[in-house]
CSV table of C-alpha atoms in Angstrom, one decimal:
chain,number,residue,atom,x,y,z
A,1,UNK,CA,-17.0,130.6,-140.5
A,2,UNK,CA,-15.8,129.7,-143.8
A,3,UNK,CA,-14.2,126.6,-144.8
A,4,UNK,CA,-10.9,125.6,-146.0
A,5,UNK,CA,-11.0,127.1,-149.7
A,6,UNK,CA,-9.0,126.2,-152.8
A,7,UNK,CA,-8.6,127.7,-156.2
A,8,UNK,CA,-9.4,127.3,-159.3
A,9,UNK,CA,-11.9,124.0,-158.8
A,10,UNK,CA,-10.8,123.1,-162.3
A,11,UNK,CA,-7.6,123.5,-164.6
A,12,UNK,CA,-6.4,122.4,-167.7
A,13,UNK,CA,-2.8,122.5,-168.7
A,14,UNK,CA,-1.3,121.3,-171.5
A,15,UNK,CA,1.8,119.4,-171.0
A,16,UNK,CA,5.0,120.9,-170.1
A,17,UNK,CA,2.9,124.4,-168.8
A,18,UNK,CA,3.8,125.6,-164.9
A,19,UNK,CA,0.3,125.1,-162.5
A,20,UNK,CA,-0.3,127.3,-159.6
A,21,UNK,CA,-2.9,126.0,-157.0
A,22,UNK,CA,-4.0,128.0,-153.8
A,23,UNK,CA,-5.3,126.7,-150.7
A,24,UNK,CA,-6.8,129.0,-148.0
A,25,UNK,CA,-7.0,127.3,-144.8
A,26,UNK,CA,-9.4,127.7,-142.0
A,27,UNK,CA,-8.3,131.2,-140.2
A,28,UNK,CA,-5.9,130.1,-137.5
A,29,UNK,CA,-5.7,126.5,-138.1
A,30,UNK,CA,-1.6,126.2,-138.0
A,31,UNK,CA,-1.3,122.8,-139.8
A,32,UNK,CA,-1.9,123.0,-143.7
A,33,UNK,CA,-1.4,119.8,-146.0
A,34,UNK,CA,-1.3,119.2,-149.7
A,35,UNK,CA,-2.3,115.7,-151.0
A,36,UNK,CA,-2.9,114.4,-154.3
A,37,UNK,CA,-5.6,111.9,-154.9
A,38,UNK,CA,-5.5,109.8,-158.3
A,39,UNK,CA,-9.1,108.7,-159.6
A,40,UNK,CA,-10.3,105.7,-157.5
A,41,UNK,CA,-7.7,105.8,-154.6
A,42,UNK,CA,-7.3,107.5,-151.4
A,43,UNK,CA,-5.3,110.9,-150.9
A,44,UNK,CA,-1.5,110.6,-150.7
A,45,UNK,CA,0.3,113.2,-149.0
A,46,UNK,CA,2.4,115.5,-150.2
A,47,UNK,CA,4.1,118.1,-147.7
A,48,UNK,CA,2.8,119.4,-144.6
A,49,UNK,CA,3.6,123.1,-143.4
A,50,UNK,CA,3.2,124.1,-139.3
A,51,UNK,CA,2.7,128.3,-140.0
A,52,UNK,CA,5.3,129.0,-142.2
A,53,UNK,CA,7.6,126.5,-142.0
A,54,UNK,CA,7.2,123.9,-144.2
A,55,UNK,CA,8.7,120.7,-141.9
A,56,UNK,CA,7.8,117.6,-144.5
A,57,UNK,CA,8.1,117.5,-148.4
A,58,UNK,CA,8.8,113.9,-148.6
A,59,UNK,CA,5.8,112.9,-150.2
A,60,UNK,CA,6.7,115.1,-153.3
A,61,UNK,CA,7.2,113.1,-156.1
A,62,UNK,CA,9.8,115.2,-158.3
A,63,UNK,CA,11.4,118.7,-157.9
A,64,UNK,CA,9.1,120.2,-160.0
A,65,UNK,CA,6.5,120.3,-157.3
A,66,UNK,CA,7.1,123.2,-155.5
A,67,UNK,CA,5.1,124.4,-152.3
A,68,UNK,CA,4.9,127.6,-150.3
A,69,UNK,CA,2.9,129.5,-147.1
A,70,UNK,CA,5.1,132.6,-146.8
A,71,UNK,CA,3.4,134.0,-144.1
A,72,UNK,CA,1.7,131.0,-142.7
A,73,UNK,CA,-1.9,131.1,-143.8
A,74,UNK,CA,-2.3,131.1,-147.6
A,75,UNK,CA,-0.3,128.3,-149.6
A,76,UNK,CA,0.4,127.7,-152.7
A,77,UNK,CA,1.7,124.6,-154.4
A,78,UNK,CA,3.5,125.2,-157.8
A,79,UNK,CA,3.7,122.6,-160.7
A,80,UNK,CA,6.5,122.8,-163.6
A,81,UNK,CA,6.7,121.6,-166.5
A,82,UNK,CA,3.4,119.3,-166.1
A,83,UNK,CA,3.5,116.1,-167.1
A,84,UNK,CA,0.2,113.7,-168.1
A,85,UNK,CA,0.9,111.5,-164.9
A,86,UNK,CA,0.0,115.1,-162.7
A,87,UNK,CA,-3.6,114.8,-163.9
A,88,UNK,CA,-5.3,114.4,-160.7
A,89,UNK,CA,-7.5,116.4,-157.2
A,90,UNK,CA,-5.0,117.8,-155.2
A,91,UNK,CA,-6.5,118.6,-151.5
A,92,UNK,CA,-5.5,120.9,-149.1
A,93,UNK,CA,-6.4,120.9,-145.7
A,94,UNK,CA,-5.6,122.5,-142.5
A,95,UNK,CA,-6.1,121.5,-138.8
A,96,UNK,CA,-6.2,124.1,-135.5
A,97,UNK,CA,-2.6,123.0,-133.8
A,98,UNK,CA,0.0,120.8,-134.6
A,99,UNK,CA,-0.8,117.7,-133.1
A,100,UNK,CA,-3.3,115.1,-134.1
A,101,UNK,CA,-6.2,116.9,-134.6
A,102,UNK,CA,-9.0,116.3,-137.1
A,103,UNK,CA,-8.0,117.8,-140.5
A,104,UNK,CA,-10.7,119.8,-142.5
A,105,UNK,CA,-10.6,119.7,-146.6
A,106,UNK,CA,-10.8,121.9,-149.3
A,107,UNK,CA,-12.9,120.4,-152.3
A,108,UNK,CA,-9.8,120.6,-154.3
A,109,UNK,CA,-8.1,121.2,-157.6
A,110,UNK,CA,-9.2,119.2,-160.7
A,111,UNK,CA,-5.8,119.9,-162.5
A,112,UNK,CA,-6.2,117.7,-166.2
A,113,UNK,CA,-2.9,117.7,-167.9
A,114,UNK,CA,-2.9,117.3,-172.1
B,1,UNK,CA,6.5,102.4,-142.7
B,2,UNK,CA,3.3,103.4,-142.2
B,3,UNK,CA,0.6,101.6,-144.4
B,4,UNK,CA,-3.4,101.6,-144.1
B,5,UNK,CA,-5.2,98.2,-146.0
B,6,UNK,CA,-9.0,98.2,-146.7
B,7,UNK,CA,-9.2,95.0,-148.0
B,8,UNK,CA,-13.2,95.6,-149.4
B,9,UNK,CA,-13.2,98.3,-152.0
B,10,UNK,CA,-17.0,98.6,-151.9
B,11,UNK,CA,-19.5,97.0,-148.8
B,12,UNK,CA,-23.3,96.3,-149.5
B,13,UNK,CA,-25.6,96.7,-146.4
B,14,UNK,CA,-29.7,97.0,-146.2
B,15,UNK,CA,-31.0,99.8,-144.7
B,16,UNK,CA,-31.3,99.2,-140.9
B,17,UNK,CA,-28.7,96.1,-140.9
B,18,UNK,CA,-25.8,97.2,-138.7
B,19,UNK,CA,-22.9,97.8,-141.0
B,20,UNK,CA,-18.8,97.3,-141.0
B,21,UNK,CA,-15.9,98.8,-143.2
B,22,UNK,CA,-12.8,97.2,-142.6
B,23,UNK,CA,-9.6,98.6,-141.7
B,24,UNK,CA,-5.7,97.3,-140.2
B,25,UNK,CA,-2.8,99.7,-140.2
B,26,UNK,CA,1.1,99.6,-139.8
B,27,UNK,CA,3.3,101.7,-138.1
B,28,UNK,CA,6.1,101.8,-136.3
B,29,UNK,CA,5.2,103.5,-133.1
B,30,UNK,CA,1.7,104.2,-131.5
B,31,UNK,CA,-0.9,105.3,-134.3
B,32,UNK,CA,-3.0,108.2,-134.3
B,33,UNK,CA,-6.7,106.6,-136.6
B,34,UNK,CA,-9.2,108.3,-138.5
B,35,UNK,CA,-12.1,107.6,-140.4
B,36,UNK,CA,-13.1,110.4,-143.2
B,37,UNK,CA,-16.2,110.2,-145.4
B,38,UNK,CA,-16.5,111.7,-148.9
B,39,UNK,CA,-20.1,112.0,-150.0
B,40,UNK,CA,-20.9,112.9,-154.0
B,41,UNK,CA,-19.5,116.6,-155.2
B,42,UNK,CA,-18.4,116.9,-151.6
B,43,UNK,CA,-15.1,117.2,-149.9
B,44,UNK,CA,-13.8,114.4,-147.2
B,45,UNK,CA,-14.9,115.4,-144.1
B,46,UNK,CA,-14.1,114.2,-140.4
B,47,UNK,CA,-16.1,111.3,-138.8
B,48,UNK,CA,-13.8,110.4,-135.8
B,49,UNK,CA,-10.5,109.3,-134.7
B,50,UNK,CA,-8.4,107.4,-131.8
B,51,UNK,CA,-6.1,108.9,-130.3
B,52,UNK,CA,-5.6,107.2,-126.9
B,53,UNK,CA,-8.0,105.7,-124.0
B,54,UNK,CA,-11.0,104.3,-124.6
B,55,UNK,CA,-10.9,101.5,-127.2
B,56,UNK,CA,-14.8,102.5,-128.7
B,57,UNK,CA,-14.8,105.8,-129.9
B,58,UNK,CA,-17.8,107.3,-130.7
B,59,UNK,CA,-18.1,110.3,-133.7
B,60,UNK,CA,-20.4,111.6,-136.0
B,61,UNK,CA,-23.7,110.5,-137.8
B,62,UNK,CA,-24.2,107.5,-135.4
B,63,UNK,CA,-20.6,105.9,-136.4
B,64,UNK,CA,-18.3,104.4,-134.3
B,65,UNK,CA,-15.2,102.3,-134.7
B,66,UNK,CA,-13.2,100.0,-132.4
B,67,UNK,CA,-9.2,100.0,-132.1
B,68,UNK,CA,-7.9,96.7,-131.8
B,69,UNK,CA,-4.2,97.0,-130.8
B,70,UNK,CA,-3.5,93.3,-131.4
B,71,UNK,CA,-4.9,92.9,-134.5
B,72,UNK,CA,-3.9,96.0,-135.8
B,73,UNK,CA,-7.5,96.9,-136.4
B,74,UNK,CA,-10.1,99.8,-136.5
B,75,UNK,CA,-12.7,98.9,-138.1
B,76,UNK,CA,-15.9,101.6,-138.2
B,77,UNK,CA,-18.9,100.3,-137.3
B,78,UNK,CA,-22.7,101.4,-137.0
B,79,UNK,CA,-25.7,99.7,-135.6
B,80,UNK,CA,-28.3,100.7,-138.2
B,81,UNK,CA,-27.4,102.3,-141.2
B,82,UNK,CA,-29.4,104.6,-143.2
B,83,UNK,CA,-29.8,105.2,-147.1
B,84,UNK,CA,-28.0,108.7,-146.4
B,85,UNK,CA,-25.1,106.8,-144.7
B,86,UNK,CA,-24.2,105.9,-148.6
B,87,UNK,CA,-20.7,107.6,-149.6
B,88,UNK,CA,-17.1,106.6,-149.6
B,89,UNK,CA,-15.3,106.0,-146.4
B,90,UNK,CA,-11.7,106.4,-146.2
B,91,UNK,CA,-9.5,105.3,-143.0
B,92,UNK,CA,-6.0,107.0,-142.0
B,93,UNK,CA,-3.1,107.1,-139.7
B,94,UNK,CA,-0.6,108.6,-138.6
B,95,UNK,CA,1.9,107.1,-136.5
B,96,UNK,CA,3.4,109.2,-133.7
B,97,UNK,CA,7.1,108.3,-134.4
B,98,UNK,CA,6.4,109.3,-138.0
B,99,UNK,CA,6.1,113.0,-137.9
B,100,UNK,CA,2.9,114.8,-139.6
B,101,UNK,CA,2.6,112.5,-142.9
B,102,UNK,CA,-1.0,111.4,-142.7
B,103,UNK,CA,-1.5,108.1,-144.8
B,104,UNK,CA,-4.8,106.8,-146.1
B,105,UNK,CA,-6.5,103.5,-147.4
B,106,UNK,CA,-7.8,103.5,-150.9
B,107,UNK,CA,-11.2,103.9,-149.7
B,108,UNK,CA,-14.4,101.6,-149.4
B,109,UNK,CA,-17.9,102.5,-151.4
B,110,UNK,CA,-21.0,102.0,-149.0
B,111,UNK,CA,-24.3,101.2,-150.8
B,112,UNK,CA,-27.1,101.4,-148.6
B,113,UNK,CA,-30.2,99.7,-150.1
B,114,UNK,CA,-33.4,100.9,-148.7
């Protein structure tokens, strides 16, 4: 019965370093979103995978963000080459199907970028 | 495009007072709504959402929230609020001609004063 589950909580980079952050969705939930949410606003999507296939990136703001769920449950979003502006909670969370069900969070990445 | 306004960043309500947190939306096509809550150290989690039907929908902790097609409203709502109800509400949507981007309002603070 575990919840969605995101590693590490916290991470510090200095600037220009590569970032790897892992969600772990509920078991079986097919939907799994990234976001990013900046200090004092709401969370802005990112890309949205359905299993494997990752069907919307359009909220990624520059090719060096990178994600991945190679065999639809685990994902990983990559950062290169981090910039100060990254420095923000990025959320994950996953939902059961692929319609317009509720979507349940991870307590997200901290990622600080010096 | 889809965009979600919550024109109060923080709402200030006596325990027992019923309480309101604003919330309008545009989207192209017909919108999916949610409200989330974020309480302190904690992740955002599901309190209810409209999908179609019955204009009052009813979801967790007492809350409910009314879609107003016309005014391009869904405002959450609760009769009596408690001190525990204090935390940060965000609203969302998706719109169903939009694909799986979920968009969400900046977020409103609730103080509950006992």
């Amino acid at each position: 019965g575990a919840g969605v589950s995101q590693s590490p909580r916290y991470k510090v980079a200095k600037r220009g370093q590569d970032v790897a952050l892992r969600c772990d969705p509920i078991s079986g939930h097919v939907s799994l979103f990234w976001y990013q949410q900046a200090l004092g606003q709401g969370p802005e999507f990112l890309t949205y995978f359905q299993n494997e296939a990752q069907l919307d990136k359009s909220g990624l703001p520059s090719d060096r963000f990178f994600a991945e769920r190679p065999e639809g449950s685990v994902s990983t979003l990559k950062i290169q080459r981090t910039q100060q502006e990254d420095s923000a909670v990025y959320l994950c969370a996953s939902s059961f199907d692929r319609s317009y069900n509720e979507q349940f969070f991870g307590p997200g990445t901290r990622l600080t970028v010096l | 495009a889809q965009s979600v306004a919550q024109p109060e960043d923080q709402v200030n309500v006596a325990e027992g007072n019923p309480l309101t947190v604003k919330c309008t939306y545009s989207v192209s096509g017909n919108p999916y709504l949610f409200w989330y809550v974020q309480y302190p150290n904690r992740g955002l989690q599901f309190l209810l959402k409209y999908i179609t039907g019955d204009n009052l929908v009813k979801g967790s902790y007492g809350f409910e929230a009314e879609f107003n097609k016309s005014q391009t409203s869904f405002h959450l709502k609760k009769p009596s609020a408690l001190v525990s109800d204090s935390a940060l509400y965000f609203c969302a949507v998706r719109d169903e001609a939009g694909g799986f981007k979920t968009i969400f309002g900046a977020g409103t603070r609730l103080f509950v004063k006992a």
